Structure formats: C-alpha cells, structure tokens
PDB file of C-alpha atoms and ligand atoms in Angstrom:
ATOM      1  CA  MET S  18     252.858  65.208 160.633  1.00 88.00           C
ATOM      2  CA  GLU S  19     249.652  66.705 159.182  1.00 97.00           C
ATOM      3  CA  ARG S  20     246.479  65.247 157.585  1.00 98.00           C
ATOM      4  CA  THR S  21     244.122  66.556 154.917  1.00 98.00           C
ATOM      5  CA  LEU S  22     240.936  65.364 153.300  1.00 98.00           C
ATOM      6  CA  ALA S  23     241.186  64.553 149.567  1.00 99.00           C
ATOM      7  CA  ILE S  24     238.213  63.696 147.407  1.00 99.00           C
ATOM      8  CA  ILE S  25     238.254  62.204 143.914  1.00 99.00           C
ATOM      9  CA  LYS S  26     235.047  63.923 142.698  1.00 99.00           C
ATOM     10  CA  PRO S  27     232.368  62.257 140.536  1.00 99.00           C
ATOM     11  CA  ASP S  28     233.949  63.361 137.235  1.00 98.00           C
ATOM     12  CA  GLY S  29     237.297  61.761 138.226  1.00 98.00           C
ATOM     13  CA  VAL S  30     235.692  58.499 139.199  1.00 98.00           C
ATOM     14  CA  ALA S  31     233.478  58.404 136.083  1.00 98.00           C
ATOM     15  CA  ALA S  32     236.448  59.058 133.814  1.00 98.00           C
ATOM     16  CA  GLY S  33     238.392  56.084 135.386  1.00 98.00           C
ATOM     17  CA  LEU S  34     241.033  58.374 136.933  1.00 98.00           C
ATOM     18  CA  ILE S  35     241.118  56.802 140.437  1.00 98.00           C
ATOM     19  CA  GLY S  36     244.286  54.858 139.726  1.00 98.00           C
ATOM     20  CA  ASP S  37     246.077  57.729 138.018  1.00 98.00           C
ATOM     21  CA  ILE S  38     245.322  60.110 140.870  1.00 98.00           C
ATOM     22  CA  ILE S  39     246.376  57.608 143.603  1.00 98.00           C
ATOM     23  CA  LYS S  40     249.543  56.866 141.618  1.00 98.00           C
ATOM     24  CA  ARG S  41     250.423  60.609 141.773  1.00 98.00           C
ATOM     25  CA  ILE S  42     249.829  60.605 145.575  1.00 98.00           C
ATOM     26  CA  GLU S  43     251.925  57.536 146.162  1.00 98.00           C
ATOM     27  CA  TYR S  44     254.704  58.713 143.871  1.00 98.00           C
ATOM     28  CA  GLU S  45     255.070  61.754 146.083  1.00 97.00           C
ATOM     29  CA  GLY S  46     255.624  59.495 149.153  1.00 97.00           C
ATOM     30  CA  VAL S  47     252.324  60.656 150.680  1.00 98.00           C
ATOM     31  CA  LYS S  48     250.618  58.100 152.952  1.00 98.00           C
ATOM     32  CA  VAL S  49     246.943  57.201 152.372  1.00 98.00           C
ATOM     33  CA  ALA S  50     245.757  56.889 155.980  1.00 98.00           C
ATOM     34  CA  GLY S  51     242.062  56.359 155.149  1.00 98.00           C
ATOM     35  CA  MET S  52     240.091  55.567 151.983  1.00 98.00           C
ATOM     36  CA  ARG S  53     236.405  54.883 151.047  1.00 98.00           C
ATOM     37  CA  LEU S  54     234.283  54.816 147.854  1.00 98.00           C
ATOM     38  CA  THR S  55     230.793  56.246 148.498  1.00 98.00           C
ATOM     39  CA  GLN S  56     227.883  58.028 146.926  1.00 98.00           C
ATOM     40  CA  LEU S  57     227.120  61.298 148.724  1.00 98.00           C
ATOM     41  CA  ASP S  58     223.485  62.294 149.245  1.00 98.00           C
ATOM     42  CA  ARG S  59     222.370  65.951 149.154  1.00 98.00           C
ATOM     43  CA  ARG S  60     222.367  66.361 152.908  1.00 98.00           C
ATOM     44  CA  GLN S  61     225.971  65.110 153.168  1.00 98.00           C
ATOM     45  CA  ALA S  62     227.202  67.279 150.330  1.00 98.00           C
ATOM     46  CA  GLU S  63     225.441  70.394 151.636  1.00 98.00           C
ATOM     47  CA  GLY S  64     226.912  69.861 155.080  1.00 98.00           C
ATOM     48  CA  PHE S  65     230.370  69.315 153.672  1.00 98.00           C
ATOM     49  CA  TYR S  66     230.217  72.546 151.594  1.00 98.00           C
ATOM     50  CA  TYR S  67     228.345  74.507 154.241  1.00 97.00           C
ATOM     51  CA  VAL S  68     230.825  77.391 153.999  1.00 97.00           C
ATOM     52  CA  HIS S  69     229.750  77.882 150.347  1.00 98.00           C
ATOM     53  CA  ARG S  70     225.970  77.768 151.077  1.00 98.00           C
ATOM     54  CA  SER S  71     225.341  81.343 149.969  1.00 98.00           C
ATOM     55  CA  LYS S  72     227.566  81.249 146.815  1.00 98.00           C
ATOM     56  CA  PRO S  73     225.883  81.408 143.420  1.00 98.00           C
ATOM     57  CA  PHE S  74     227.459  78.102 142.394  1.00 98.00           C
ATOM     58  CA  PHE S  75     226.217  76.198 145.481  1.00 98.00           C
ATOM     59  CA  ASN S  76     223.228  74.322 144.028  1.00 98.00           C
ATOM     60  CA  SER S  77     225.122  73.371 140.950  1.00 98.00           C
ATOM     61  CA  LEU S  78     228.048  72.194 143.096  1.00 98.00           C
ATOM     62  CA  ILE S  79     225.712  69.969 145.129  1.00 99.00           C
ATOM     63  CA  ASP S  80     224.181  68.497 141.926  1.00 98.00           C
ATOM     64  CA  TYR S  81     227.701  67.708 140.690  1.00 98.00           C
ATOM     65  CA  MET S  82     229.002  66.263 143.936  1.00 99.00           C
ATOM     66  CA  THR S  83     225.975  63.908 144.201  1.00 99.00           C
ATOM     67  CA  SER S  84     225.995  62.909 140.533  1.00 98.00           C
ATOM     68  CA  GLY S  85     227.981  59.711 141.061  1.00 98.00           C
ATOM     69  CA  PRO S  86     230.398  57.961 143.449  1.00 98.00           C
ATOM     70  CA  VAL S  87     233.373  59.724 145.026  1.00 99.00           C
ATOM     71  CA  VAL S  88     236.570  58.471 146.647  1.00 99.00           C
ATOM     72  CA  LEU S  89     237.264  59.945 150.066  1.00 98.00           C
ATOM     73  CA  MET S  90     240.830  59.865 151.357  1.00 98.00           C
ATOM     74  CA  ALA S  91     242.622  61.056 154.455  1.00 98.00           C
ATOM     75  CA  LEU S  92     246.179  61.866 153.336  1.00 98.00           C
ATOM     76  CA  GLN S  93     249.073  62.162 155.823  1.00 98.00           C
ATOM     77  CA  GLY S  94     252.477  63.765 155.461  1.00 97.00           C
ATOM     78  CA  ASN S  95     254.673  66.792 156.183  1.00 97.00           C
ATOM     79  CA  ASN S  96     252.813  69.898 155.129  1.00 98.00           C
ATOM     80  CA  ILE S  97     250.257  67.667 153.377  1.00 98.00           C
ATOM     81  CA  ILE S  98     247.557  70.364 153.349  1.00 98.00           C
ATOM     82  CA  SER S  99     249.581  72.692 151.091  1.00 98.00           C
ATOM     83  CA  HIS S 100     251.389  69.838 149.371  1.00 98.00           C
ATOM     84  CA  TRP S 101     248.059  68.323 148.224  1.00 98.00           C
ATOM     85  CA  ARG S 102     246.759  71.711 147.062  1.00 98.00           C
ATOM     86  CA  GLU S 103     249.943  72.061 144.983  1.00 98.00           C
ATOM     87  CA  LEU S 104     249.387  68.626 143.457  1.00 98.00           C
ATOM     88  CA  MET S 105     245.737  69.494 142.713  1.00 98.00           C
ATOM     89  CA  GLY S 106     246.484  72.955 141.109  1.00 98.00           C
ATOM     90  CA  ALA S 107     244.307  75.985 140.997  1.00 98.00           C
ATOM     91  CA  THR S 108     240.483  75.635 141.406  1.00 98.00           C
ATOM     92  CA  ASP S 109     240.009  76.605 137.765  1.00 98.00           C
ATOM     93  CA  PRO S 110     241.646  73.936 135.550  1.00 98.00           C
ATOM     94  CA  ALA S 111     242.301  76.653 132.945  1.00 98.00           C
ATOM     95  CA  LYS S 112     244.599  78.398 135.499  1.00 98.00           C
ATOM     96  CA  ALA S 113     246.093  75.223 136.946  1.00 98.00           C
ATOM     97  CA  GLY S 114     249.561  74.436 135.817  1.00 96.00           C
ATOM     98  CA  ARG S 115     250.449  71.566 133.572  1.00 97.00           C
ATOM     99  CA  GLY S 116     251.405  68.606 135.654  1.00 98.00           C
ATOM    100  CA  THR S 117     248.751  69.336 138.270  1.00 98.00           C
ATOM    101  CA  ILE S 118     245.760  67.102 138.595  1.00 98.00           C
ATOM    102  CA  ARG S 119     243.226  69.800 137.772  1.00 98.00           C
ATOM    103  CA  GLY S 120     245.429  71.182 134.994  1.00 98.00           C
ATOM    104  CA  ASP S 121     245.790  67.801 133.358  1.00 98.00           C
ATOM    105  CA  MET S 122     242.331  66.291 134.005  1.00 98.00           C
ATOM    106  CA  GLY S 123     239.840  68.993 134.949  1.00 98.00           C
ATOM    107  CA  THR S 124     236.979  70.203 132.713  1.00 98.00           C
ATOM    108  CA  ASN S 125     236.002  73.543 134.148  1.00 98.00           C
ATOM    109  CA  ILE S 126     235.936  75.553 137.408  1.00 98.00           C
ATOM    110  CA  GLU S 127     233.212  73.292 138.755  1.00 98.00           C
ATOM    111  CA  ARG S 128     234.189  69.926 137.400  1.00 98.00           C
ATOM    112  CA  ASN S 129     237.735  70.010 138.638  1.00 98.00           C
ATOM    113  CA  VAL S 130     238.296  66.280 139.609  1.00 98.00           C
ATOM    114  CA  VAL S 131     239.557  66.621 143.156  1.00 99.00           C
ATOM    115  CA  HIS S 132     239.029  68.327 146.507  1.00 99.00           C
ATOM    116  CA  GLY S 133     241.578  69.298 149.222  1.00 99.00           C
ATOM    117  CA  SER S 134     241.103  70.897 152.612  1.00 98.00           C
ATOM    118  CA  ASP S 135     242.327  74.558 152.690  1.00 98.00           C
ATOM    119  CA  SER S 136     243.560  74.831 156.343  1.00 98.00           C
ATOM    120  CA  ASN S 137     244.255  72.681 159.389  1.00 98.00           C
ATOM    121  CA  GLU S 138     240.928  73.684 160.818  1.00 98.00           C
ATOM    122  CA  SER S 139     238.984  72.610 157.794  1.00 98.00           C
ATOM    123  CA  ALA S 140     241.055  69.431 157.419  1.00 98.00           C
ATOM    124  CA  ILE S 141     240.086  68.377 160.975  1.00 98.00           C
ATOM    125  CA  PHE S 142     236.392  69.206 160.290  1.00 98.00           C
ATOM    126  CA  GLU S 143     236.393  67.472 156.871  1.00 98.00           C
ATOM    127  CA  ILE S 144     238.216  64.274 157.991  1.00 98.00           C
ATOM    128  CA  ASN S 145     235.907  63.894 161.012  1.00 98.00           C
ATOM    129  CA  TYR S 146     232.903  64.557 158.741  1.00 98.00           C
ATOM    130  CA  PHE S 147     233.593  61.468 156.701  1.00 98.00           C
ATOM    131  CA  PHE S 148     235.788  59.169 158.813  1.00 98.00           C
ATOM    132  CA  LYS S 149     235.533  57.479 162.194  1.00 95.00           C
ATOM    133  CA  GLY S 150     238.754  57.393 164.143  1.00 91.00           C
ATOM    134  CA  THR S 151     238.985  53.666 163.768  1.00 92.00           C
ATOM    135  CA  ASP S 152     238.855  54.032 159.939  1.00 95.00           C
ATOM    136  CA  ILE S 153     242.136  55.982 159.954  1.00 96.00           C
ATOM    137  CA  VAL S 154     245.408  54.119 160.226  1.00 96.00           C
ATOM    138  CA  THR S 155     248.545  55.791 161.577  1.00 85.00           C
TER     139      THR S 155
HETATM  140  O1  LIG F  27     238.090  73.335 145.759  1.00 91.04           O
HETATM  141  P1  LIG F  27     238.787  74.682 146.071  1.00 91.04           P
HETATM  142  O2  LIG F  27     239.111  74.858 147.543  1.00 91.04           O
HETATM  143  O3  LIG F  27     239.964  74.888 145.157  1.00 91.04           O
HETATM  144  O4  LIG F  27     237.748  75.840 145.730  1.00 91.04           O
HETATM  145  P2  LIG F  27     236.511  76.447 146.553  1.00 91.04           P
HETATM  146  O5  LIG F  27     236.543  77.945 146.301  1.00 91.04           O
HETATM  147  O6  LIG F  27     236.587  76.042 147.989  1.00 91.04           O
HETATM  148  O7  LIG F  27     235.227  75.899 145.839  1.00 91.04           O
HETATM  149  C1  LIG F  27     234.763  74.576 146.122  1.00 91.04           C
HETATM  150  C2  LIG F  27     234.362  73.925 144.847  1.00 91.04           C
HETATM  151  O8  LIG F  27     233.182  74.614 144.305  1.00 91.04           O
HETATM  152  C3  LIG F  27     235.380  73.973 143.735  1.00 91.04           C
HETATM  153  O9  LIG F  27     236.346  72.973 143.816  1.00 91.04           O
HETATM  154  C4  LIG F  27     234.517  73.831 142.459  1.00 91.04           C
HETATM  155  O10 LIG F  27     234.117  72.437 142.281  1.00 91.04           O
HETATM  156  C5  LIG F  27     233.258  74.595 142.865  1.00 91.04           C
HETATM  157  N1  LIG F  27     233.302  76.000 142.355  1.00 91.04           N
HETATM  158  C6  LIG F  27     232.424  76.374 141.328  1.00 91.04           C
HETATM  159  O11 LIG F  27     231.700  75.540 140.808  1.00 91.04           O
HETATM  160  N2  LIG F  27     232.424  77.664 140.831  1.00 91.04           N
HETATM  161  C7  LIG F  27     233.268  78.572 141.359  1.00 91.04           C
HETATM  162  N3  LIG F  27     233.307  79.787 140.827  1.00 91.04           N
HETATM  163  C8  LIG F  27     234.133  78.235 142.415  1.00 91.04           C
HETATM  164  C9  LIG F  27     234.148  76.956 142.925  1.00 91.04           C
HETATM  165 MG1  LIG F  28     237.909  74.976 149.183  1.00 91.04          MG
END
C-alpha cells in the first residue's frame, strides 16, 4: 500500500471543482487518508516547490499557488502514485487526455487544477511537509 500527496490547486477550488475531483478519487476506490483546506503562504509554497526554484516559471507558480485556498489530500492505495498521475493527466492540459482531470478541467500548463507526487521519495517528503502523523488515518 502506497501514499501520495494530492492538491486541488487554487483554480480548482475557485471553480467549485472540489466535489467533482473527490468524486473521481472515490469512484476509483482510492482511500482519502488525510484532507485539509488551507491557504498557502509564499514560504510554504516555495518550500514545497523547492525543486523548481531555478525554473523560469517558479515565481509565477508561487503567485498562482498562493492566490487562494487549496485542498491538501493524502491518498492511499495500490500504486497510488502512478494511479493518481494517470487520473490527473499530463502537466499541460492541452496534452492531457479527455477523461483526465487536467484534460477536462485545466486552463493551461500552469493552471492545471491538481498536483500529485512524482515518486515515492517526493510523496514521503510532500505528505510530511503538510501533514502530522496524527492527521493521517490508516
Ligand atoms: O505538476 P507536475 O508534476 O505534472 O509538473 P512539474 O513539472 O512538477 O511542475 C510543477 C507545476 O509547475 C505544474 O503542475 C504547473 O502548475 C507548473 N508549471 C508551469 O507553470 N510551467 C511549466 N512549463 C511547467 C510547470
Ligand atoms: Mg511535479
């Protein structure tokens, strides 16, 4: 059993897509093991996206991620890291398949509605970044 960090980004929350996205997660039989609505400050967002700090899109990404509330979720299931990335679709909604969250709901390569960890190592870092052990149920 594996865990991943999922985020419904500010565009998803603002567009009223929380329920739709969680419905897709539950429909897949994936367990929500932790969940919290919060507003990220710049320090939190910069620390979370530290690996991207030297990318040209970094400052704009931090503006976007701090522009409104987000929903943080720890998802649990078999191969959930790759499973959730399949449900999200490609980073660029224009390249994401129909039926994927980003393909169906994303605006552009930045405003792409959801986040998902890309490896077991980053999943552990990202879940611990936002959740205390006692806020995860098993
Ligand atoms: O989120 P994902 O792992 O699919 O992509 P990433 O390469 O780790 O990039 C993190 C986030 O930065 C993306 O989800 C986009 O919101 C943003 N991004 C961007 O604004 N412009 C790019 N060229 C690439 C990513
Ligand atoms: Mg990534």
